[in-house]
JSON list of C-alpha atoms in Angstrom, two decimals:
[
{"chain": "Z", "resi": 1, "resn": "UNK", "atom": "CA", "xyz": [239.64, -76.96, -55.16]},
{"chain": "Z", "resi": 2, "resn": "UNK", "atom": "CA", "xyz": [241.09, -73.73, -53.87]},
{"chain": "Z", "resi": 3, "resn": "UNK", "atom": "CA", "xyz": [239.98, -70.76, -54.64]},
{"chain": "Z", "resi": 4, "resn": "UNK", "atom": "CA", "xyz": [243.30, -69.17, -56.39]},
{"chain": "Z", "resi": 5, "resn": "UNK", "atom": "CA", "xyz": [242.56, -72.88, -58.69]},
{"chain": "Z", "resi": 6, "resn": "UNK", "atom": "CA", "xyz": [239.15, -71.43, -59.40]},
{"chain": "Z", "resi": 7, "resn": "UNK", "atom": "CA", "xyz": [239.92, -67.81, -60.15]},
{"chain": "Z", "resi": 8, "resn": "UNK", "atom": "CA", "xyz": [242.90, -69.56, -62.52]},
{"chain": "Z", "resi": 9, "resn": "UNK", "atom": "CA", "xyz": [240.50, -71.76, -64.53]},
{"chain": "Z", "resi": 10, "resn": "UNK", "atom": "CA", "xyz": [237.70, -69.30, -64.89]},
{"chain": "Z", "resi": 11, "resn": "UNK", "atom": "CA", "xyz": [240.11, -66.98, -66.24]},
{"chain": "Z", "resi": 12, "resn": "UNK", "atom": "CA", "xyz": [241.26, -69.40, -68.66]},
{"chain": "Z", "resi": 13, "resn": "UNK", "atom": "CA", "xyz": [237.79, -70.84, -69.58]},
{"chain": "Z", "resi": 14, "resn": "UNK", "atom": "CA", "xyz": [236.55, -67.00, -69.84]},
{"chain": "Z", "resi": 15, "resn": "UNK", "atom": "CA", "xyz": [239.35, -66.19, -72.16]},
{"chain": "Z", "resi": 16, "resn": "UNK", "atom": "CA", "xyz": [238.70, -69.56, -74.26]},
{"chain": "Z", "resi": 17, "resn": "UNK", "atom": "CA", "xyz": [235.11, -67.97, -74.33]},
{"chain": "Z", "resi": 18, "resn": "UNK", "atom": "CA", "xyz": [236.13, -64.81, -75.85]},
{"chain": "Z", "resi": 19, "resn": "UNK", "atom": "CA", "xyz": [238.48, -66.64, -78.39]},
{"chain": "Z", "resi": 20, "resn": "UNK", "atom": "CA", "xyz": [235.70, -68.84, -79.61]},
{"chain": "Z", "resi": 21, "resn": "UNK", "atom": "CA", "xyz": [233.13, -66.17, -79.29]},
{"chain": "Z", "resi": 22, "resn": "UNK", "atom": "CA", "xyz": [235.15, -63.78, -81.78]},
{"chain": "Z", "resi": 23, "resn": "UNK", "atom": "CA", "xyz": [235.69, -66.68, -84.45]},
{"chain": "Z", "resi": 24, "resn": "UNK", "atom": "CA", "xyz": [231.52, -67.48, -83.93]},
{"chain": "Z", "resi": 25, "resn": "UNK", "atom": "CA", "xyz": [231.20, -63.60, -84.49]},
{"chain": "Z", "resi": 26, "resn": "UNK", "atom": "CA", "xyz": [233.34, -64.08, -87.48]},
{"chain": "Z", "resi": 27, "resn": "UNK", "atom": "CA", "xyz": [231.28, -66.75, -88.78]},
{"chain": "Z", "resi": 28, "resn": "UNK", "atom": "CA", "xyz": [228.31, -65.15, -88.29]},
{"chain": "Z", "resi": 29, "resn": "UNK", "atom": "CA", "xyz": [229.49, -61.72, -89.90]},
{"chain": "Z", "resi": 30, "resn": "UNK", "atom": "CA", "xyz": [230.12, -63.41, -93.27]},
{"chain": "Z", "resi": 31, "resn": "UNK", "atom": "CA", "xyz": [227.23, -65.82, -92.85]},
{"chain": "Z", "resi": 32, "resn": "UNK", "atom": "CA", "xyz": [224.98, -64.18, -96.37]},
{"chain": "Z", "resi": 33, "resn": "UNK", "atom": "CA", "xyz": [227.80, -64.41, -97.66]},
{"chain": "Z", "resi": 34, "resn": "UNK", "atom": "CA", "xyz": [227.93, -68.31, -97.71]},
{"chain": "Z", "resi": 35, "resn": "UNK", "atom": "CA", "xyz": [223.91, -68.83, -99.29]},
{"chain": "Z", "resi": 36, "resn": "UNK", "atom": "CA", "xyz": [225.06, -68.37, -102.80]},
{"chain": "Z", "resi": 37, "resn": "UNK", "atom": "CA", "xyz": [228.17, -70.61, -102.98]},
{"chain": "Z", "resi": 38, "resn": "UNK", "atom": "CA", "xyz": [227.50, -74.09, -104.52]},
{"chain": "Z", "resi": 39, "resn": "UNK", "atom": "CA", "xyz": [229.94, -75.42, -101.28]},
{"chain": "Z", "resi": 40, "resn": "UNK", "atom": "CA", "xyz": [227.50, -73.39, -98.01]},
{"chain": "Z", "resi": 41, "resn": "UNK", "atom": "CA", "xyz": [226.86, -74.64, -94.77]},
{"chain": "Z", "resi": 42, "resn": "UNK", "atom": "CA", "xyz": [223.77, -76.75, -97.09]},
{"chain": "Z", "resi": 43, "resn": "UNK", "atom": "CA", "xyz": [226.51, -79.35, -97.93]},
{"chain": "Z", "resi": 44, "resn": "UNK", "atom": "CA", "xyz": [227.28, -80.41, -94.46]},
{"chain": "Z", "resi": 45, "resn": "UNK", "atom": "CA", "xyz": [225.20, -83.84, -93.31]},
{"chain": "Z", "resi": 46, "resn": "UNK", "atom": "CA", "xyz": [223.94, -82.60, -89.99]},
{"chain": "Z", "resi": 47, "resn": "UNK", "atom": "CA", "xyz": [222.43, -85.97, -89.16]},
{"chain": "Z", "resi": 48, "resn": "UNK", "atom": "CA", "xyz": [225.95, -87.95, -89.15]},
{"chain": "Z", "resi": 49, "resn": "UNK", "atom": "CA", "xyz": [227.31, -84.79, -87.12]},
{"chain": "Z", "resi": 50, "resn": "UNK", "atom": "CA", "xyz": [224.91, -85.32, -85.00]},
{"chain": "Z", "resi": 51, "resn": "UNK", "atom": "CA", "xyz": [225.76, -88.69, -84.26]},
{"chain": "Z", "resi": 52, "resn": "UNK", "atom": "CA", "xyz": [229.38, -87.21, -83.29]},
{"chain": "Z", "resi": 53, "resn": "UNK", "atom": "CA", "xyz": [228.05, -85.07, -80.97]},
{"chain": "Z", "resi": 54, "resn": "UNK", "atom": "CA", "xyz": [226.02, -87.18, -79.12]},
{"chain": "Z", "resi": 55, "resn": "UNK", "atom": "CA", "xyz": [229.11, -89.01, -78.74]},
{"chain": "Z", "resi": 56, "resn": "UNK", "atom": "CA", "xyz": [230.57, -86.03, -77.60]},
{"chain": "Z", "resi": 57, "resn": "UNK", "atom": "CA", "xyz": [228.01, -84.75, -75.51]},
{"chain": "Z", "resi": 58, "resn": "UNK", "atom": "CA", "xyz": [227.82, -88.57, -74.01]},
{"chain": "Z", "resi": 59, "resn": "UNK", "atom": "CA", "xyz": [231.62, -88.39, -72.77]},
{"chain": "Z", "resi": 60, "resn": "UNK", "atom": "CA", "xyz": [230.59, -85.09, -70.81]},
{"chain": "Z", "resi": 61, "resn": "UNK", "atom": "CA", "xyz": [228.46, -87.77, -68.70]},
{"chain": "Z", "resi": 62, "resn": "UNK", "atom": "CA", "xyz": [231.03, -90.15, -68.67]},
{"chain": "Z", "resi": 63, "resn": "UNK", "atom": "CA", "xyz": [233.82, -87.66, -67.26]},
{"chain": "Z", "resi": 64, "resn": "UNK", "atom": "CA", "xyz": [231.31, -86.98, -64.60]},
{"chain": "Z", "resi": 65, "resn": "UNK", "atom": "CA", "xyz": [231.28, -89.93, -63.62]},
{"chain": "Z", "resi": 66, "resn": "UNK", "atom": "CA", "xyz": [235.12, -90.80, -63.50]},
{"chain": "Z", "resi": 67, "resn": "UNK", "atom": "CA", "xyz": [234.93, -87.60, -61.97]},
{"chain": "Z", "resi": 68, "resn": "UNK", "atom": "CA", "xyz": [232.51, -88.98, -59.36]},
{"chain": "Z", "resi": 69, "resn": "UNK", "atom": "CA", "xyz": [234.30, -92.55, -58.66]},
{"chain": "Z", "resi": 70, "resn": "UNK", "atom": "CA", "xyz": [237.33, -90.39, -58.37]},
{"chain": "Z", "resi": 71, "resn": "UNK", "atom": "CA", "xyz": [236.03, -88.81, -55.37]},
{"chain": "Z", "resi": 72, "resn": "UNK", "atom": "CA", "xyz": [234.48, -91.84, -53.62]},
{"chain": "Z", "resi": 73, "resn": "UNK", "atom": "CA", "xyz": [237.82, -94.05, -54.11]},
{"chain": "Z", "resi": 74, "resn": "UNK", "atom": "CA", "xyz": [235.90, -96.41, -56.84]},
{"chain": "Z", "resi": 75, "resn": "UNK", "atom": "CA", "xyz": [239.39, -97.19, -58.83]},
{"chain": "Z", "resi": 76, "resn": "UNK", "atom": "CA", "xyz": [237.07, -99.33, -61.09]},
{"chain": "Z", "resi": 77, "resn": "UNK", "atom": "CA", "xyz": [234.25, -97.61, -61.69]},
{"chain": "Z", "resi": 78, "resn": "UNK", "atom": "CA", "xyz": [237.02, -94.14, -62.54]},
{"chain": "Z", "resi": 79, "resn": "UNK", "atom": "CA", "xyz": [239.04, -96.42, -64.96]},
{"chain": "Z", "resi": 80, "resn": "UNK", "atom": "CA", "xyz": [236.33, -97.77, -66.67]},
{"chain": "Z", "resi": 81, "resn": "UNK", "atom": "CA", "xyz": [234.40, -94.10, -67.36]},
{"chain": "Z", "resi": 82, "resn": "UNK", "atom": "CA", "xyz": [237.96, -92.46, -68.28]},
{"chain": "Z", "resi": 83, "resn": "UNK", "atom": "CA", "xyz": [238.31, -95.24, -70.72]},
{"chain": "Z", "resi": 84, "resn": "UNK", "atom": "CA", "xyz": [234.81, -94.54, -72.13]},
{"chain": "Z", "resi": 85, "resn": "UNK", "atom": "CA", "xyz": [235.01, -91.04, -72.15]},
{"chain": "Z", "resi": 86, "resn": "UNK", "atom": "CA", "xyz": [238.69, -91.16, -74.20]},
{"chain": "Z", "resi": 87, "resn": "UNK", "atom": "CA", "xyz": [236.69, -93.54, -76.32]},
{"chain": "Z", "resi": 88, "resn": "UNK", "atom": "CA", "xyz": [234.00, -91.36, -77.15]},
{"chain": "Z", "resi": 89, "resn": "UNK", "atom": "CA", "xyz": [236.17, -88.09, -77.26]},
{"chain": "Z", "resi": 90, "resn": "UNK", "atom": "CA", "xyz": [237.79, -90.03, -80.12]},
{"chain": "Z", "resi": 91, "resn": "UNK", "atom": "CA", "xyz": [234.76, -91.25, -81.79]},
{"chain": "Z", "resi": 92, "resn": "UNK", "atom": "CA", "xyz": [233.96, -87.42, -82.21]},
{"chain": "Z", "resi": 93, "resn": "UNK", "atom": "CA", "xyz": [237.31, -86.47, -83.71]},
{"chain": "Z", "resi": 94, "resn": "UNK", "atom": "CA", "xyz": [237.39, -89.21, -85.59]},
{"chain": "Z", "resi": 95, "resn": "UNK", "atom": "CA", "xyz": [233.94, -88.42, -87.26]},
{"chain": "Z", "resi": 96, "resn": "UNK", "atom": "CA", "xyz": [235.05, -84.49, -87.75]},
{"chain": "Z", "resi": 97, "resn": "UNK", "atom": "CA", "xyz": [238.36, -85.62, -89.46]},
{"chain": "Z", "resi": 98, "resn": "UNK", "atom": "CA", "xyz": [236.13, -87.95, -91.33]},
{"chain": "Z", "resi": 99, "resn": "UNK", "atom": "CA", "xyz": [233.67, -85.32, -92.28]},
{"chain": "Z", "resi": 100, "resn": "UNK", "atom": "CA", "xyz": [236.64, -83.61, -93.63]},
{"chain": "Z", "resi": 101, "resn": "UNK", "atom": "CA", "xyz": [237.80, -85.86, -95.86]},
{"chain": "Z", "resi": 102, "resn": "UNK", "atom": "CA", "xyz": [234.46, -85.58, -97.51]},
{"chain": "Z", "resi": 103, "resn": "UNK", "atom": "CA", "xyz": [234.42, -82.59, -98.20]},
{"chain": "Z", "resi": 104, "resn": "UNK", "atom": "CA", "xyz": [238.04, -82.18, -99.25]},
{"chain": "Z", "resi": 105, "resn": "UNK", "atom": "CA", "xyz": [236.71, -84.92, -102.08]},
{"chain": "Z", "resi": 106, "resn": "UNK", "atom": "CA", "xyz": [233.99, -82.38, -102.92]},
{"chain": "Z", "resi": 107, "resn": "UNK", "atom": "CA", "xyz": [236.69, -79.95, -103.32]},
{"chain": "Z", "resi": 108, "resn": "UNK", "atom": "CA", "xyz": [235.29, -77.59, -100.30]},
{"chain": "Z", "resi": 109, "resn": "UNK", "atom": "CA", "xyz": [238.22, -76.61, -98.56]},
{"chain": "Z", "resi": 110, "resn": "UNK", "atom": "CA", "xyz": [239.85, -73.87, -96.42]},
{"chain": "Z", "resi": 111, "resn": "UNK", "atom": "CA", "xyz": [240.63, -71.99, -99.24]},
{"chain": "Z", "resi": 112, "resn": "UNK", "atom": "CA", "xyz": [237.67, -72.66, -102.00]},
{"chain": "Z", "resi": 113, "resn": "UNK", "atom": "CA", "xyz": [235.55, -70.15, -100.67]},
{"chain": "Z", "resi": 114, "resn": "UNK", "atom": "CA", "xyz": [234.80, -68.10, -97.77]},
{"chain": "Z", "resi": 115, "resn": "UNK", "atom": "CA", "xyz": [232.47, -70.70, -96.64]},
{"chain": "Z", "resi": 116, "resn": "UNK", "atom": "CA", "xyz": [235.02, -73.12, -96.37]},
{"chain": "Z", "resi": 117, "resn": "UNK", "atom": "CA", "xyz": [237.68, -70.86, -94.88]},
{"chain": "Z", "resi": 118, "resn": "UNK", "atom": "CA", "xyz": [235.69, -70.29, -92.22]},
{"chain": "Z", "resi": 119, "resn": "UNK", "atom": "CA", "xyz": [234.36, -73.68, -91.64]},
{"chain": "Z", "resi": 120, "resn": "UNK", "atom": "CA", "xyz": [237.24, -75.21, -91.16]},
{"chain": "Z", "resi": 121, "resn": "UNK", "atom": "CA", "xyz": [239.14, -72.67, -89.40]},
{"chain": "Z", "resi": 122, "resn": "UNK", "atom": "CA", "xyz": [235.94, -72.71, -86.03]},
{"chain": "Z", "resi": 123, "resn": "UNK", "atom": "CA", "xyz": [235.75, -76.54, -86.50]},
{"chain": "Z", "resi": 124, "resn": "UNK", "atom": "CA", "xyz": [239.45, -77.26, -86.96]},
{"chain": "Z", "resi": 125, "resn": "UNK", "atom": "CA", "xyz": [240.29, -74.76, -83.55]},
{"chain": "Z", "resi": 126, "resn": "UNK", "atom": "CA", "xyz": [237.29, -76.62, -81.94]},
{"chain": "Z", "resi": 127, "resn": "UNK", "atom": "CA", "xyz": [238.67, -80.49, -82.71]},
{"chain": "Z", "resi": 128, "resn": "UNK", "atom": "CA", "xyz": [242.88, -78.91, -81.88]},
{"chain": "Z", "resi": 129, "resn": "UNK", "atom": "CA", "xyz": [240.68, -78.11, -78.13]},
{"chain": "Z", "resi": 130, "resn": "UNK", "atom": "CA", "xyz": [238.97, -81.46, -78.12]},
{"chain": "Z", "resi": 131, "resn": "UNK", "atom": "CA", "xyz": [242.43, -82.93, -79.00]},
{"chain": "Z", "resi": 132, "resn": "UNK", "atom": "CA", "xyz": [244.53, -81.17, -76.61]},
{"chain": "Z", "resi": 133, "resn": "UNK", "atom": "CA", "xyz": [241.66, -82.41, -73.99]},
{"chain": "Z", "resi": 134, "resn": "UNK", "atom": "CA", "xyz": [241.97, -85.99, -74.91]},
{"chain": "Z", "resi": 135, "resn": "UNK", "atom": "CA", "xyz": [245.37, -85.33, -74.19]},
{"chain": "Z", "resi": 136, "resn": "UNK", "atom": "CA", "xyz": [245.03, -84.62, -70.66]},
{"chain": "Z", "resi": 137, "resn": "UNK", "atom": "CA", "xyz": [242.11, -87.46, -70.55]},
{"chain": "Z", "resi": 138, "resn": "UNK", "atom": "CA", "xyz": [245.20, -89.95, -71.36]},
{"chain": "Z", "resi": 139, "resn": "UNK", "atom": "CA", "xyz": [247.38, -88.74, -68.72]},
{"chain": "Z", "resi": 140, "resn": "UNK", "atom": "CA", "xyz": [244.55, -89.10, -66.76]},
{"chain": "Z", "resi": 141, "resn": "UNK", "atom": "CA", "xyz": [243.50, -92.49, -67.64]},
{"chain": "Z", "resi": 142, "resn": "UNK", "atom": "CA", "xyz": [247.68, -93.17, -67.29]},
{"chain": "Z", "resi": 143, "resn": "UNK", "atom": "CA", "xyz": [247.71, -91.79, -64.16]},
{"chain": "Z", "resi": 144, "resn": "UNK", "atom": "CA", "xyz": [244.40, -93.57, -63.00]},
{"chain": "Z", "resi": 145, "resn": "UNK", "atom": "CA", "xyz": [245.79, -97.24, -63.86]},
{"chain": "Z", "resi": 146, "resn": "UNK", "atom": "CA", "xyz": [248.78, -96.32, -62.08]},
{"chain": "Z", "resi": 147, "resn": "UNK", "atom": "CA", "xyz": [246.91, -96.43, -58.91]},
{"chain": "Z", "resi": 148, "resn": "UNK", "atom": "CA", "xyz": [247.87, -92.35, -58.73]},
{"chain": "Z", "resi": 149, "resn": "UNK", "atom": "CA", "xyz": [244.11, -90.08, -59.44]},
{"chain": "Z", "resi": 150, "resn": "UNK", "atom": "CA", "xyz": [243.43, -90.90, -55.84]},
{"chain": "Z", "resi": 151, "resn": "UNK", "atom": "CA", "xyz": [240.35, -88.69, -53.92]},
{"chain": "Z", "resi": 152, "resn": "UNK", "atom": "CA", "xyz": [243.60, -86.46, -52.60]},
{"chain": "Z", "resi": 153, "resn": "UNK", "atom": "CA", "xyz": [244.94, -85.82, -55.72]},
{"chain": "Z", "resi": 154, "resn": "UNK", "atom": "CA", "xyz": [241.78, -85.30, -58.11]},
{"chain": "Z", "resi": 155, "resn": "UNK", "atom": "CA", "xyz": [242.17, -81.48, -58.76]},
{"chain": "Z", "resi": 156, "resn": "UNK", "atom": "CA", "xyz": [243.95, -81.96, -61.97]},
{"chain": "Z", "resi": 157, "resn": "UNK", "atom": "CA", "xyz": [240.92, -83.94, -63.24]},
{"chain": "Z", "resi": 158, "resn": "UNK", "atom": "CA", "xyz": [238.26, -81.60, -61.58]},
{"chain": "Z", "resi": 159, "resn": "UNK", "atom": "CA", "xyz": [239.99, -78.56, -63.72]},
{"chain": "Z", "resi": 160, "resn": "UNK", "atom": "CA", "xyz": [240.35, -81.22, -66.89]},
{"chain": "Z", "resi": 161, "resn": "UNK", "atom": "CA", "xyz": [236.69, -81.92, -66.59]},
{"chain": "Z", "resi": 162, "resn": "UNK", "atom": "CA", "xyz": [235.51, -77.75, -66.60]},
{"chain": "Z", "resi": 163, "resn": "UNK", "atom": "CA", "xyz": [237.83, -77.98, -69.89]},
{"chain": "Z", "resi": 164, "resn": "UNK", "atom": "CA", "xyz": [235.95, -80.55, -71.30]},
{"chain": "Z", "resi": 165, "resn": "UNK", "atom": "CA", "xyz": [232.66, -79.35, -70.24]},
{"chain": "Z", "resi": 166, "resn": "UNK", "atom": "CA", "xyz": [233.62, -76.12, -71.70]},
{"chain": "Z", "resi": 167, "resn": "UNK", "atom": "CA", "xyz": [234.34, -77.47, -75.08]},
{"chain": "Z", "resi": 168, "resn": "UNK", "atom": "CA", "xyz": [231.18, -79.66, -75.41]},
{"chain": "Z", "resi": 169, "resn": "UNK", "atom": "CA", "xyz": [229.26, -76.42, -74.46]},
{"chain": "Z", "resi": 170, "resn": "UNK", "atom": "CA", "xyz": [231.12, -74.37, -77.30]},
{"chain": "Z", "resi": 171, "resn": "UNK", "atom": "CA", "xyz": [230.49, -77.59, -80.27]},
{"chain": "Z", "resi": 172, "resn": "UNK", "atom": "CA", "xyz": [226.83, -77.35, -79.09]},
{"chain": "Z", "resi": 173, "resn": "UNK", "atom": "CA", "xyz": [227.10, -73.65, -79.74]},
{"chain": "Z", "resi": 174, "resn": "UNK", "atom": "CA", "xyz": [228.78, -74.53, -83.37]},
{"chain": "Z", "resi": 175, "resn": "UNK", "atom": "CA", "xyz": [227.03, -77.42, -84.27]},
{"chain": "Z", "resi": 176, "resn": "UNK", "atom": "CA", "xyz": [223.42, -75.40, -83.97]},
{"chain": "Z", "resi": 177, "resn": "UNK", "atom": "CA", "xyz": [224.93, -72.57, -85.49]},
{"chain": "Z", "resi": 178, "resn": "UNK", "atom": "CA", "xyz": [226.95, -74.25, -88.42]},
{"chain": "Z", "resi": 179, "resn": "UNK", "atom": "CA", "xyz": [224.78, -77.34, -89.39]},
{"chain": "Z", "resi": 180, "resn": "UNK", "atom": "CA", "xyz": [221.26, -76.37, -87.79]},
{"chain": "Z", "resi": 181, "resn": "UNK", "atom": "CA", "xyz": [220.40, -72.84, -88.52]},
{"chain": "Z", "resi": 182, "resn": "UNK", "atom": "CA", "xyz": [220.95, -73.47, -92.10]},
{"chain": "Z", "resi": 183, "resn": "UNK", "atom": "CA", "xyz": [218.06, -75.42, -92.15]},
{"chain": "Z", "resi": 184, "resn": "UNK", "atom": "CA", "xyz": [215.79, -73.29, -90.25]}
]
């Protein structure tokens, strides 16, 4: 990676910070706000989100290691951990969309309370970033059966992988934040 392709995706993954830091900070403003209303942060199941993030915090590893077998020519070995870590990318989305439709059914929504406005909107921008990531994991995986991620031409996966580190770093930050610290 050159080093103009470093300064690019640190400035992107630094401005990505500050977005994500200012809607945490938003969270966090209204936060007493939240401990009275009947639908708080006490109505979220932190055990089955946790079970999504492992999944997502288990494609991290898996990326690696497409990442890896990219580099050392292992066409296999890169297919078959892109395939698992579009799997589990999904299995994560898949479990947030899920854990939305739960709570649509107990009528907490973006616009029942501040609670839920605010829920929704740092988890909904999170899973649109995990989206748009399985997006390039695709093209990757496309790319990858095509016989065309060869050692020479891994950038574009090196800089999708810091995205997708990135954004398992930031749902770690959320998910304490949001589902643990409640608890506490």
């Amino acid at each position: 990676m050159t080093d103009k392709n470093k300064l690019s995706m640190f400035l992107f993954l630094l401005s990505e910070a500050a977005f994500f830091g200012v809607l945490i900070m938003s969270y966090l403003y209204y936060y007493p706000s939240y401990t009275g209303e009947r639908n708080s942060p006490l109505a979220l199941d932190p055990l089955l989100s946790g079970l999504f993030t492992i999944a997502l915090l288990a494609s991290s590893f898996t990326l690696w290691r497409a990442q890896k077998s990219t580099e050392h020519g292992q066409r296999g070995g890169q297919r078959v951990w892109l395939l698992a870590t579009v799997a589990l990318g999904a299995i994560f989305l898949g479990g947030q969309l899920w854990e939305y439709t739960q709570l649509i059914a107990e009528n907490i929504t973006i616009s029942s309370s501040l609670f839920g406005t605010a829920f929704f909107t740092l988890t909904g921008v999170h899973g649109l970033h995990v989206f748009g990531g399985l997006l390039m994991l695709v093209i990757a995986l496309g790319l990858a059966l095509g016989g065309l991620l060869t050692p020479h031409r891994a950038i574009g996966l090196t800089m999708v992988e810091l995205y997708w580190h990135f954004v398992d770093v930031v749902w770690l930050v959320i998910f304490t934040l949001v589902y643990l610290w409640p608890r506490l």
